[in-house]
PDB file of C-alpha atoms in Angstrom:
ATOM      1  CA  MET A   1      -0.490  -3.900   2.304  1.00 93.00           C
ATOM      2  CA  GLU A   2       1.170  -7.275   3.005  1.00 95.00           C
ATOM      3  CA  ALA A   3      -2.227  -9.025   2.924  1.00 96.00           C
ATOM      4  CA  GLN A   4      -2.949  -7.508  -0.495  1.00 96.00           C
ATOM      5  CA  ILE A   5       0.409  -8.570  -1.866  1.00 97.00           C
ATOM      6  CA  LYS A   6      -0.050 -12.126  -0.596  1.00 96.00           C
ATOM      7  CA  TYR A   7      -3.573 -12.263  -2.036  1.00 95.00           C
ATOM      8  CA  TYR A   8      -2.411 -11.274  -5.521  1.00 95.00           C
ATOM      9  CA  GLU A   9       0.623 -13.535  -5.389  1.00 96.00           C
ATOM     10  CA  ASN A  10      -1.650 -16.458  -4.493  1.00 93.00           C
ATOM     11  CA  LYS A  11      -4.137 -15.534  -7.195  1.00 92.00           C
ATOM     12  CA  LEU A  12      -1.380 -15.617  -9.833  1.00 94.00           C
ATOM     13  CA  ALA A  13       0.012 -18.854  -8.374  1.00 95.00           C
ATOM     14  CA  PHE A  14      -3.310 -20.645  -8.755  1.00 97.00           C
ATOM     15  CA  GLU A  15      -4.890 -19.121 -11.868  1.00 97.00           C
ATOM     16  CA  MET A  16      -3.873 -18.688 -15.494  1.00 96.00           C
ATOM     17  CA  ASP A  17      -5.516 -16.666 -18.244  1.00 96.00           C
ATOM     18  CA  PRO A  18      -6.060 -17.968 -21.796  1.00 96.00           C
ATOM     19  CA  SER A  19      -3.228 -15.891 -23.241  1.00 94.00           C
ATOM     20  CA  ASP A  20      -0.712 -17.277 -20.734  1.00 96.00           C
ATOM     21  CA  LEU A  21      -1.953 -20.827 -21.360  1.00 97.00           C
ATOM     22  CA  PHE A  22      -1.734 -20.406 -25.136  1.00 95.00           C
ATOM     23  CA  ASP A  23       1.820 -19.054 -24.847  1.00 94.00           C
ATOM     24  CA  ALA A  24       2.863 -21.811 -22.446  1.00 96.00           C
ATOM     25  CA  LEU A  25       1.524 -24.530 -24.733  1.00 95.00           C
ATOM     26  CA  ASN A  26       3.239 -22.996 -27.768  1.00 93.00           C
ATOM     27  CA  ASN A  27       6.512 -22.661 -25.856  1.00 95.00           C
ATOM     28  CA  GLY A  28       6.485 -26.388 -25.023  1.00 95.00           C
ATOM     29  CA  GLU A  29       6.061 -25.960 -21.280  1.00 96.00           C
ATOM     30  CA  LYS A  30       5.117 -29.091 -19.380  1.00 96.00           C
ATOM     31  CA  ILE A  31       1.403 -28.416 -19.064  1.00 97.00           C
ATOM     32  CA  VAL A  32      -1.549 -30.752 -19.383  1.00 98.00           C
ATOM     33  CA  VAL A  33      -4.925 -29.101 -19.914  1.00 98.00           C
ATOM     34  CA  ILE A  34      -7.879 -30.862 -18.271  1.00 98.00           C
ATOM     35  CA  ASP A  35     -11.445 -30.251 -19.309  1.00 98.00           C
ATOM     36  CA  ALA A  36     -13.253 -30.888 -16.006  1.00 98.00           C
ATOM     37  CA  ARG A  37     -16.740 -30.977 -17.589  1.00 98.00           C
ATOM     38  CA  LYS A  38     -18.782 -34.057 -18.430  1.00 98.00           C
ATOM     39  CA  ALA A  39     -17.816 -35.994 -21.564  1.00 97.00           C
ATOM     40  CA  PHE A  40     -20.586 -34.568 -23.745  1.00 97.00           C
ATOM     41  CA  GLY A  41     -19.255 -31.035 -23.185  1.00 97.00           C
ATOM     42  CA  PHE A  42     -15.742 -32.107 -24.086  1.00 98.00           C
ATOM     43  CA  GLU A  43     -16.916 -33.942 -27.183  1.00 97.00           C
ATOM     44  CA  ALA A  44     -18.817 -30.891 -28.391  1.00 97.00           C
ATOM     45  CA  GLU A  45     -15.938 -28.483 -27.926  1.00 96.00           C
ATOM     46  CA  HIS A  46     -12.629 -28.396 -26.104  1.00 97.00           C
ATOM     47  CA  ILE A  47      -9.251 -26.717 -26.052  1.00 97.00           C
ATOM     48  CA  PRO A  48      -6.756 -28.433 -28.386  1.00 96.00           C
ATOM     49  CA  THR A  49      -4.527 -30.975 -26.588  1.00 96.00           C
ATOM     50  CA  ALA A  50      -6.907 -31.073 -23.596  1.00 98.00           C
ATOM     51  CA  ILE A  51      -7.830 -34.330 -21.969  1.00 98.00           C
ATOM     52  CA  ASN A  52     -11.216 -34.942 -20.369  1.00 98.00           C
ATOM     53  CA  ILE A  53     -11.450 -35.931 -16.734  1.00 98.00           C
ATOM     54  CA  PRO A  54     -14.771 -34.775 -15.315  1.00 98.00           C
ATOM     55  CA  HIS A  55     -14.280 -33.401 -11.810  1.00 98.00           C
ATOM     56  CA  ARG A  56     -16.761 -35.932 -10.429  1.00 98.00           C
ATOM     57  CA  GLU A  57     -14.547 -38.744 -11.730  1.00 98.00           C
ATOM     58  CA  MET A  58     -11.161 -37.541 -10.462  1.00 98.00           C
ATOM     59  CA  THR A  59      -9.834 -40.255  -8.188  1.00 98.00           C
ATOM     60  CA  ILE A  60      -6.555 -41.949  -7.421  1.00 97.00           C
ATOM     61  CA  ASP A  61      -7.447 -44.607 -10.005  1.00 97.00           C
ATOM     62  CA  SER A  62      -8.575 -42.241 -12.767  1.00 97.00           C
ATOM     63  CA  THR A  63      -5.421 -40.126 -12.404  1.00 98.00           C
ATOM     64  CA  LYS A  64      -2.789 -42.795 -11.682  1.00 97.00           C
ATOM     65  CA  HIS A  65      -1.469 -42.597 -15.267  1.00 97.00           C
ATOM     66  CA  LEU A  66      -0.760 -38.853 -14.989  1.00 98.00           C
ATOM     67  CA  ASP A  67       2.703 -37.395 -14.453  1.00 97.00           C
ATOM     68  CA  THR A  68       3.025 -35.572 -11.139  1.00 95.00           C
ATOM     69  CA  ALA A  69       5.963 -33.527 -12.464  1.00 95.00           C
ATOM     70  CA  VAL A  70       3.864 -31.397 -14.838  1.00 97.00           C
ATOM     71  CA  LEU A  71       1.433 -28.560 -14.243  1.00 98.00           C
ATOM     72  CA  TYR A  72      -2.256 -29.270 -14.814  1.00 98.00           C
ATOM     73  CA  VAL A  73      -4.623 -26.508 -15.879  1.00 98.00           C
ATOM     74  CA  THR A  74      -8.314 -27.213 -15.357  1.00 98.00           C
ATOM     75  CA  TYR A  75     -11.133 -25.487 -17.185  1.00 98.00           C
ATOM     76  CA  CYS A  76     -14.893 -25.623 -17.670  1.00 97.00           C
ATOM     77  CA  ASP A  77     -17.516 -23.553 -19.530  1.00 96.00           C
ATOM     78  CA  GLY A  78     -16.705 -20.212 -17.949  1.00 93.00           C
ATOM     79  CA  ILE A  79     -17.484 -17.922 -15.051  1.00 91.00           C
ATOM     80  CA  GLY A  80     -20.949 -19.405 -14.515  1.00 92.00           C
ATOM     81  CA  CYS A  81     -19.561 -22.911 -13.997  1.00 94.00           C
ATOM     82  CA  ASN A  82     -17.443 -24.240 -11.146  1.00 96.00           C
ATOM     83  CA  ALA A  83     -16.275 -27.543 -12.642  1.00 98.00           C
ATOM     84  CA  SER A  84     -12.780 -26.105 -13.134  1.00 98.00           C
ATOM     85  CA  THR A  85     -12.611 -25.022  -9.467  1.00 97.00           C
ATOM     86  CA  ARG A  86     -13.832 -28.411  -8.318  1.00 98.00           C
ATOM     87  CA  GLY A  87     -11.399 -30.118 -10.668  1.00 98.00           C
ATOM     88  CA  ALA A  88      -8.480 -27.996  -9.479  1.00 98.00           C
ATOM     89  CA  LEU A  89      -9.367 -28.773  -5.851  1.00 98.00           C
ATOM     90  CA  ASN A  90      -9.608 -32.508  -6.590  1.00 98.00           C
ATOM     91  CA  MET A  91      -6.307 -32.562  -8.461  1.00 98.00           C
ATOM     92  CA  ALA A  92      -4.574 -30.641  -5.661  1.00 98.00           C
ATOM     93  CA  LYS A  93      -5.947 -33.097  -3.094  1.00 98.00           C
ATOM     94  CA  LEU A  94      -4.566 -35.918  -5.254  1.00 98.00           C
ATOM     95  CA  GLY A  95      -1.102 -34.361  -5.106  1.00 97.00           C
ATOM     96  CA  PHE A  96      -0.876 -32.600  -8.484  1.00 98.00           C
ATOM     97  CA  LYS A  97       0.352 -29.094  -9.226  1.00 98.00           C
ATOM     98  CA  VAL A  98      -2.669 -27.331 -10.669  1.00 98.00           C
ATOM     99  CA  LYS A  99      -3.966 -23.985 -11.840  1.00 98.00           C
ATOM    100  CA  GLU A 100      -7.424 -22.956 -12.954  1.00 98.00           C
ATOM    101  CA  LEU A 101      -8.029 -21.345 -16.330  1.00 98.00           C
ATOM    102  CA  MET A 102      -9.714 -17.985 -15.822  1.00 97.00           C
ATOM    103  CA  GLY A 103     -12.936 -17.688 -17.815  1.00 97.00           C
ATOM    104  CA  GLY A 104     -12.917 -21.267 -19.057  1.00 98.00           C
ATOM    105  CA  ILE A 105     -13.429 -22.196 -22.669  1.00 97.00           C
ATOM    106  CA  GLU A 106     -15.633 -19.131 -23.251  1.00 96.00           C
ATOM    107  CA  TRP A 107     -12.774 -16.746 -22.525  1.00 95.00           C
ATOM    108  CA  TRP A 108     -10.402 -19.003 -24.496  1.00 96.00           C
ATOM    109  CA  LYS A 109     -12.674 -18.412 -27.516  1.00 94.00           C
ATOM    110  CA  PHE A 110     -13.172 -14.747 -26.617  1.00 91.00           C
ATOM    111  CA  ASP A 111      -9.402 -14.283 -26.905  1.00 90.00           C
ATOM    112  CA  GLY A 112      -9.616 -15.849 -30.370  1.00 90.00           C
ATOM    113  CA  TYR A 113      -8.106 -19.296 -29.888  1.00 93.00           C
ATOM    114  CA  ALA A 114      -9.235 -22.351 -31.833  1.00 93.00           C
ATOM    115  CA  THR A 115     -11.208 -25.232 -30.329  1.00 96.00           C
ATOM    116  CA  GLU A 116     -11.765 -28.834 -31.323  1.00 95.00           C
ATOM    117  CA  GLY A 117     -14.797 -31.146 -31.198  1.00 95.00           C
ATOM    118  CA  THR A 118     -18.073 -31.444 -33.066  1.00 94.00           C
ATOM    119  CA  ASN A 119     -18.732 -27.715 -32.517  1.00 92.00           C
ATOM    120  CA  GLY A 120     -15.075 -26.703 -32.622  1.00 89.00           C
ATOM    121  CA  ILE A 121     -13.757 -23.521 -34.184  1.00 83.00           C
ATOM    122  CA  LYS A 122     -10.892 -24.736 -36.374  1.00 72.00           C
ATOM    123  CA  ALA A 123      -9.312 -21.353 -36.963  1.00 65.00           C
ATOM    124  CA  GLY A 124      -9.361 -18.940 -34.087  1.00 60.00           C
ATOM    125  CA  LEU A 125     -10.171 -15.286 -34.568  1.00 52.00           C
ATOM    126  CA  LYS A 126      -6.464 -14.396 -34.663  1.00 54.00           C
ATOM    127  CA  THR A 127      -6.857 -11.757 -31.992  1.00 55.00           C
ATOM    128  CA  GLU A 128      -4.198 -10.870 -29.496  1.00 60.00           C
ATOM    129  CA  CYS A 129      -4.602 -10.427 -25.780  1.00 62.00           C
ATOM    130  CA  ALA A 130      -4.183  -6.812 -24.699  1.00 62.00           C
ATOM    131  CA  CYS A 131      -2.910  -7.672 -21.211  1.00 65.00           C
TER     132      CYS A 131
END
């Protein structure tokens, strides 16, 4: 039982779903969203307010301007992509507090939230998470 409890506590400590991220951003929590995909993916479509730091480019130099006092949430395309996991690992190794967005941008859109970019969805679907 203790192992199960620890597993789920850790899972919640290191992951965030789109609804929780949306609420946190709207409540003014100190969160920076990082799109860990290559630049062309970010340019096509990204979560509003997100910055783009591809996981392959996360280094001490490329992150030295970032505030270590805030929480970073990494994301990628979705469950078939591991750029967010690689990005979260890189950011953690660089000393940042980080969580991974469950389901990536696909689940962000599935939950009805707007996106930006050349293929962005300006007005989300106005749905509400049932969890």
